[in-house]
XYZ file of C-alpha atoms in Angstrom:
462
model
C -24.344 -27.686 -8.127
C -22.026 -26.386 -5.503
C -18.333 -25.993 -6.445
C -15.314 -25.921 -4.208
C -11.524 -26.176 -4.760
C -9.564 -29.522 -4.006
C -8.835 -29.138 -0.327
C -5.662 -30.473 -1.134
C -4.411 -27.531 -3.049
C -5.356 -25.060 -0.735
C -3.656 -26.632 2.345
C -0.503 -26.961 0.672
C 1.516 -24.643 2.863
C 3.312 -21.843 0.690
C 4.797 -19.523 3.099
C 4.679 -16.028 1.589
C 6.789 -12.968 3.104
C 4.477 -10.170 4.085
C 6.678 -7.288 3.154
C 4.802 -4.355 3.558
C 3.935 -5.018 7.263
C 0.292 -4.867 7.190
C -2.544 -6.590 5.393
C -5.676 -5.296 3.682
C -9.723 -6.416 4.015
C -11.628 -7.981 1.451
C -13.679 -4.651 0.864
C -10.940 -1.752 1.061
C -6.935 -2.076 0.233
C -5.842 1.615 -0.366
C -8.616 3.180 1.890
C -8.049 1.358 4.693
C -8.205 1.922 8.555
C -4.871 3.720 9.482
C -3.243 4.025 12.762
C -5.042 6.002 15.589
C -4.089 9.377 15.714
C -5.476 9.949 19.255
C -2.785 10.163 22.044
C -2.201 7.088 23.686
C -1.514 6.592 27.457
C 2.151 7.889 28.345
C 5.015 5.061 27.882
C 6.153 3.220 30.924
C 8.806 5.375 33.500
C 11.650 3.507 32.540
C 11.036 4.560 28.574
C 10.082 8.152 29.431
C 13.483 8.083 31.411
C 15.543 6.646 28.873
C 13.993 8.950 26.313
C 14.535 11.987 28.106
C 18.634 10.937 29.069
C 18.884 10.423 25.306
C 17.691 14.008 24.493
C 19.790 15.717 27.227
C 23.001 13.833 25.884
C 22.281 14.905 22.241
C 21.818 18.234 23.538
C 24.734 18.463 25.028
C 26.714 16.777 22.216
C 25.157 19.606 19.967
C 26.604 22.343 22.499
C 29.830 20.827 22.596
C 30.527 20.522 18.944
C 30.440 16.860 19.148
C 28.435 14.149 17.217
C 24.830 15.054 17.298
C 22.722 11.768 18.081
C 19.523 11.210 16.470
C 16.697 8.442 16.616
C 15.003 7.045 13.337
C 11.852 5.135 14.252
C 10.374 2.463 12.221
C 8.939 -1.268 12.533
C 11.078 -2.911 9.951
C 12.241 -5.990 11.714
C 12.329 -9.093 9.695
C 15.457 -10.829 8.709
C 14.339 -10.103 4.783
C 14.172 -6.229 5.557
C 16.249 -4.823 8.599
C 19.458 -5.617 7.462
C 19.181 -3.450 4.498
C 17.852 -0.520 7.019
C 20.889 -1.102 9.250
C 23.048 -0.626 6.255
C 21.186 2.259 4.935
C 21.651 3.697 8.468
C 25.223 2.851 8.959
C 26.116 4.370 5.333
C 24.491 7.475 6.472
C 26.725 7.751 9.488
C 29.771 6.798 7.507
C 29.088 9.712 4.978
C 29.236 12.646 7.311
C 30.879 13.367 10.992
C 28.131 15.754 12.404
C 25.294 13.077 12.795
C 24.846 9.726 14.077
C 21.502 7.971 13.532
C 20.006 5.001 15.639
C 17.303 2.693 14.043
C 14.729 1.988 16.888
C 12.785 -0.907 15.676
C 9.123 -0.702 17.092
C 6.545 -3.353 16.268
C 3.890 -2.051 13.894
C 1.108 -2.477 16.304
C 2.674 -0.169 18.684
C 4.852 2.571 17.099
C 1.977 5.070 16.117
C 0.682 5.369 19.309
C 4.285 5.490 21.034
C 5.060 8.236 18.493
C 1.979 10.327 19.439
C 2.705 9.852 23.026
C 6.070 11.163 22.694
C 5.068 14.106 20.904
C 2.314 15.071 23.602
C 5.363 14.433 26.238
C 7.371 16.692 24.201
C 10.189 14.413 23.830
C 9.335 12.560 20.262
C 12.345 10.416 18.121
C 13.860 12.627 15.236
C 12.643 10.875 12.495
C 9.414 8.772 12.128
C 8.344 6.565 9.110
C 4.451 6.851 8.824
C 1.695 6.191 6.617
C 1.542 8.682 3.321
C -2.321 8.688 3.438
C -2.495 10.617 6.679
C 0.433 12.920 6.300
C -2.304 15.825 5.879
C -4.134 15.048 9.024
C -0.850 15.144 10.989
C 0.052 18.108 9.794
C -3.253 19.738 10.551
C -3.414 18.122 14.192
C 0.283 19.697 14.405
C 1.905 16.291 14.953
C 4.822 17.025 12.281
C 7.042 19.610 11.621
C 7.502 21.203 7.895
C 10.443 20.847 5.728
C 10.067 23.933 3.629
C 13.045 25.698 5.325
C 15.060 22.651 4.179
C 13.964 21.721 0.995
C 15.432 22.548 -2.286
C 13.945 22.389 -5.867
C 16.201 19.520 -6.708
C 15.079 17.433 -4.096
C 11.342 17.840 -4.707
C 11.361 17.537 -8.593
C 12.862 13.983 -7.823
C 9.398 12.426 -7.064
C 6.221 11.665 -8.877
C 3.802 14.494 -8.468
C 1.079 12.772 -6.883
C 3.422 11.746 -3.782
C 4.686 14.990 -3.183
C 0.971 16.234 -3.238
C 0.288 13.514 -0.687
C 3.084 14.879 1.462
C 2.037 18.489 1.391
C -0.488 19.782 4.263
C -3.525 21.946 3.227
C -1.409 24.838 4.199
C 0.919 24.406 0.975
C 3.967 23.225 3.383
C 5.734 19.906 3.112
C 5.763 17.574 5.867
C 7.478 14.522 4.724
C 8.996 12.975 1.628
C 8.187 9.582 0.021
C 10.175 6.560 1.202
C 8.628 3.588 -0.436
C 5.438 3.109 -2.368
C 3.391 0.653 -3.870
C 0.722 -0.017 -6.660
C -1.318 -2.787 -8.006
C -1.135 -5.291 -11.053
C -2.340 -8.754 -12.026
C -0.033 -11.478 -11.719
C -0.337 -14.283 -14.470
C 0.578 -17.683 -14.750
C 2.845 -17.916 -17.868
C 2.170 -21.667 -18.253
C -1.391 -21.454 -17.769
C -1.959 -18.939 -20.596
C -0.012 -20.806 -22.731
C -2.095 -24.095 -22.079
C -5.391 -21.850 -22.603
C -3.911 -20.444 -25.740
C -4.419 -16.397 -24.382
C -1.878 -13.673 -24.641
C -1.705 -11.107 -21.995
C -2.398 -8.455 -24.634
C -5.701 -9.489 -25.046
C -6.566 -8.578 -21.554
C -7.363 -5.028 -21.957
C -11.098 -4.257 -20.495
C -12.891 -5.824 -17.731
C -14.804 -7.898 -20.310
C -11.266 -9.457 -21.657
C -10.500 -10.308 -18.213
C -13.673 -12.170 -17.355
C -13.449 -13.940 -20.800
C -9.816 -14.776 -20.298
C -10.576 -16.093 -16.615
C -13.024 -18.791 -17.470
C -10.717 -20.112 -20.133
C -8.292 -20.736 -17.631
C -10.785 -22.329 -15.131
C -10.218 -26.286 -14.720
C -12.884 -28.472 -13.190
C -12.775 -32.305 -11.981
C -16.389 -33.029 -11.884
C -18.161 -30.706 -9.388
C -14.922 -29.421 -8.272
C -12.837 -26.306 -9.120
C -9.142 -27.481 -9.141
C -8.100 -24.403 -11.080
C -9.666 -21.021 -10.682
C -8.884 -18.031 -13.452
C -9.420 -15.055 -11.405
C -11.022 -13.574 -8.539
C -11.150 -9.885 -8.172
C -10.880 -9.571 -4.447
C -8.413 -12.261 -3.524
C -5.172 -11.326 -3.200
C -4.396 -7.760 -2.427
C -7.293 -6.131 -4.367
C -10.566 -5.077 -2.499
C -13.804 -3.822 -3.830
C -12.263 -0.024 -3.793
C -9.412 -1.503 -6.057
C -12.188 -1.899 -8.746
C -14.232 0.875 -7.987
C -11.096 3.319 -8.163
C -10.100 1.610 -11.541
C -13.770 2.089 -12.686
C -14.013 5.873 -11.426
C -10.190 6.788 -12.695
C -9.680 7.805 -9.144
C -11.541 8.004 -5.496
C -14.625 5.957 -5.474
C -16.686 6.771 -2.296
C -16.312 10.615 -2.508
C -15.662 13.536 -4.646
C -12.303 14.488 -4.322
C -12.663 18.239 -4.603
C -16.213 18.662 -2.403
C -15.561 15.607 -0.354
C -19.486 14.705 -0.807
C -20.368 11.110 -0.830
C -20.326 9.301 -4.091
C -20.714 5.898 -2.735
C -23.951 5.004 -4.817
C -22.963 6.364 -8.176
C -24.163 4.818 -11.223
C -20.431 3.547 -11.891
C -20.063 2.262 -8.733
C -23.191 0.156 -8.843
C -22.438 -1.288 -12.175
C -18.684 -2.122 -11.105
C -19.671 -3.650 -7.490
C -22.187 -5.837 -9.092
C -19.374 -7.248 -11.423
C -17.252 -7.923 -8.508
C -19.626 -9.654 -7.022
C -20.782 -12.084 -10.045
C -17.458 -13.573 -10.112
C -18.089 -15.105 -6.365
C -21.652 -15.903 -7.774
C -20.034 -17.818 -10.789
C -17.281 -19.801 -8.621
C -19.605 -20.007 -5.572
C -19.469 -18.464 -2.130
C -17.412 -21.112 -0.713
C -14.818 -21.073 -3.229
C -14.389 -17.430 -2.423
C -14.439 -18.106 1.363
C -11.712 -20.639 1.015
C -9.357 -18.619 -1.413
C -9.870 -15.654 0.795
C -8.946 -17.353 3.712
C -5.880 -18.891 2.276
C -4.306 -15.502 1.275
C -5.416 -13.744 4.775
C -3.716 -16.755 6.512
C -0.353 -16.010 5.224
C 0.115 -20.011 5.308
C -1.234 -20.805 1.835
C -0.761 -18.856 -1.427
C -3.422 -20.006 -4.281
C -1.351 -18.208 -7.069
C 1.965 -19.664 -6.049
C 0.698 -23.040 -5.830
C -0.999 -22.853 -9.291
C -4.643 -23.183 -7.939
C -5.229 -19.493 -9.182
C -4.131 -18.465 -12.626
C -4.066 -14.842 -11.985
C -4.156 -12.641 -8.948
C -4.182 -8.727 -7.898
C -0.985 -7.995 -5.929
C 1.192 -5.323 -5.079
C 4.577 -4.555 -6.480
C 6.423 -6.068 -3.531
C 4.849 -9.422 -4.418
C 7.718 -10.567 -6.276
C 9.784 -10.839 -3.405
C 7.333 -13.007 -1.901
C 7.415 -15.375 -4.865
C 11.242 -15.311 -5.181
C 10.817 -17.055 -1.689
C 7.589 -19.083 -1.824
C 7.544 -20.367 -5.550
C 11.071 -19.363 -7.133
C 10.387 -21.650 -10.044
C 6.961 -20.109 -10.981
C 6.740 -18.688 -14.531
C 4.591 -15.481 -14.128
C 4.433 -12.275 -15.697
C 2.221 -8.927 -14.870
C -0.012 -6.690 -16.804
C -1.923 -3.381 -15.747
C -5.249 -3.711 -14.367
C -7.803 -3.567 -17.272
C -10.014 -0.994 -18.303
C -13.589 -0.804 -16.644
C -14.302 0.442 -20.298
C -12.229 0.990 -23.514
C -10.772 4.219 -22.905
C -11.194 4.444 -19.281
C -7.729 3.983 -18.153
C -5.998 1.532 -16.228
C -5.831 3.009 -12.779
C -4.668 1.192 -9.767
C -4.811 2.229 -6.117
C -1.840 2.326 -3.982
C -0.370 4.096 -1.064
C 3.071 4.131 0.844
C 5.183 5.520 3.641
C 6.993 8.591 4.225
C 9.831 9.775 6.381
C 8.834 12.669 8.492
C 10.061 14.893 11.647
C 7.596 14.318 14.398
C 6.569 17.713 15.859
C 9.112 19.001 18.855
C 11.997 16.994 17.207
C 15.259 18.589 19.111
C 17.456 18.696 15.784
C 15.129 19.036 12.777
C 18.154 20.083 10.553
C 19.951 16.942 11.118
C 16.749 14.858 11.008
C 16.212 16.263 7.428
C 19.660 15.617 6.407
C 19.069 11.919 7.035
C 15.572 11.954 5.334
C 17.015 13.458 2.404
C 19.750 11.036 2.326
C 17.160 8.053 2.715
C 15.146 8.993 -0.078
C 17.918 10.102 -2.693
C 18.299 8.327 -5.938
C 21.444 5.958 -5.092
C 19.778 4.833 -1.452
C 16.291 4.221 -2.951
C 17.960 2.025 -5.765
C 19.735 0.235 -3.456
C 16.719 -0.460 -1.230
C 14.154 -1.357 -4.068
C 16.867 -3.655 -5.693
C 17.350 -5.427 -2.447
C 13.804 -5.361 -0.708
C 11.260 -5.064 -3.649
C 9.784 -2.217 -2.774
C 9.020 0.885 -5.067
C 9.974 4.370 -5.001
C 8.308 7.675 -5.132
C 11.004 9.001 -7.241
C 10.286 9.636 -10.952
C 13.815 9.767 -12.183
C 14.544 5.650 -12.173
C 16.172 4.776 -15.384
C 16.819 1.695 -17.055
C 20.234 1.853 -16.256
C 19.574 1.673 -12.345
C 20.402 -1.731 -10.614
C 16.513 -1.763 -9.936
C 15.533 -1.772 -13.034
C 17.456 -4.680 -14.524
C 15.590 -6.930 -12.107
C 12.671 -8.700 -14.035
C 9.306 -7.043 -14.218
C 10.128 -4.121 -12.420
C 9.925 -1.868 -15.591
C 6.588 -3.502 -16.339
C 5.093 -3.105 -12.919
C 6.561 0.691 -12.664
C 4.195 1.575 -15.604
C 1.565 0.834 -13.275
C 3.113 3.778 -11.037
C 2.136 6.517 -13.878
C -1.596 5.547 -13.535
C -1.852 5.072 -9.883
C -4.247 6.930 -7.369
C -3.109 7.262 -3.895
C -6.668 8.142 -2.174
C -5.966 10.590 0.218
C -9.123 11.320 2.638
C -9.963 14.921 3.473
C -9.546 16.037 7.158
C -13.140 16.802 7.248
C -14.485 13.225 6.291
C -11.496 11.167 8.034
C -13.349 8.225 10.018
C -15.674 7.564 7.215
C -14.304 4.417 6.322
C -15.276 2.718 9.833
C -18.803 3.716 8.942
C -19.369 2.230 5.368
C -16.514 -0.695 5.100
C -19.023 -3.056 7.497
C -22.238 -1.973 5.036
C -19.908 -2.650 2.031
C -18.534 -5.943 3.298
C -22.371 -7.176 3.359
C -22.490 -6.743 -0.561
C -18.953 -8.352 -0.687
C -20.080 -11.717 1.366
C -23.488 -11.888 -0.561
C -25.658 -11.105 2.490
C -27.296 -8.169 0.861
C -27.705 -6.968 -2.873
C -24.867 -4.865 -3.729
C -26.937 -1.712 -4.986
C -29.056 -1.811 -1.840
C -25.710 -1.820 0.194
C -24.419 0.892 -1.519
C -27.786 3.054 -0.975
C -27.347 2.290 2.673
C -23.502 2.970 2.798
C -24.401 6.622 0.925
C -26.918 7.247 3.934
C -24.594 6.208 6.314
C -21.696 8.475 4.925
C -24.127 11.268 4.530
C -25.259 11.138 8.417
C -21.520 10.822 9.218
C -20.703 14.157 7.881
C -23.773 15.839 9.343
C -22.819 14.473 13.059
C -19.107 15.471 12.599
C -19.748 19.220 10.941
């Protein structure tokens, strides 16, 4: 029988604040398409003139021993985020008298092409927020300045090793510092768990998750009125589960960059992901996915779903959309016992665009913005997580509910860095993977075709 959710539950408008500034697709989450790196067309004459004027004034100020003006570009413009970014900038300006930073808020859809265009024109901003996953690529393309001349061991030792590795180019130089990171956990409804007699500690493997989810399901005749779980609904994709199963990159070998799309592990894991859609019905998956994607209705916040994969920033969204919701978090379960609780995650960095007029001043701001005190302030107020490894239970951030539990996932988070030699492969395989997710083609067949497409992509780009 065809089963679908009650329309009333899914159309309850539960507004969710999107804090990260970008979304993810159903087939991929961490290995998603990043901003275009090819040079965009030149900006308008007015913008170029204004930028040149600012640059000239900054140089003159430096020559005269006056305050040096710096521009910090990012895209955080919402009422939930911008006041705290503004405060951070204001505090930096007040902390010293040599530099004055101005925050320039540019829409997410425009900022990356504007940055490339300004670099090409020889007149970039001084500090740029950017994606962590593509630092190595930007370094190879000569789009960022190395930080080695300014870095000290006490700075670099304050971050998790995997994030510093992501900020390091293939030449061994460091080109950025981590500004914010994310990971993924499963959020669960405590009231639903108590009602079903489930303890979160019981969910350790994928088999445990399947069993618990179906204890949480509720039906009214032919209709699902509550869904226990759906792996690729929320902020988890097929790659979330395949990375979990592999303990790291799932589509390629990180050492050789050779495709591993149709490995035995991937075939078993993808079939498991698809089995959930088969169980609940394609229409149920489509409704839930559309509800999350729209940003207008949140099935977990409304109680239509008992568990959901979401990022570490989801707590801030729930504080607005469902402040009275009684929920907790658990790590992603293990594919097999002893396999590890690997989660996928990414983040944003601060870097100095190539050709910036005052890299020393830009670095001073980057060091300040990524310091323990400032990161504690930002994480506490924004809900983001830091790439720093030295937070303690005494920090203000760790006093917030669930932060310590979510932070455990950071230790097992895989930030997938795509080797420069295969950059762009996702655009080739993602549409094929989507066929398996949507039930258009069998998952094994999809993975075999994606493997061949990946191999053909490499052959044509050698």
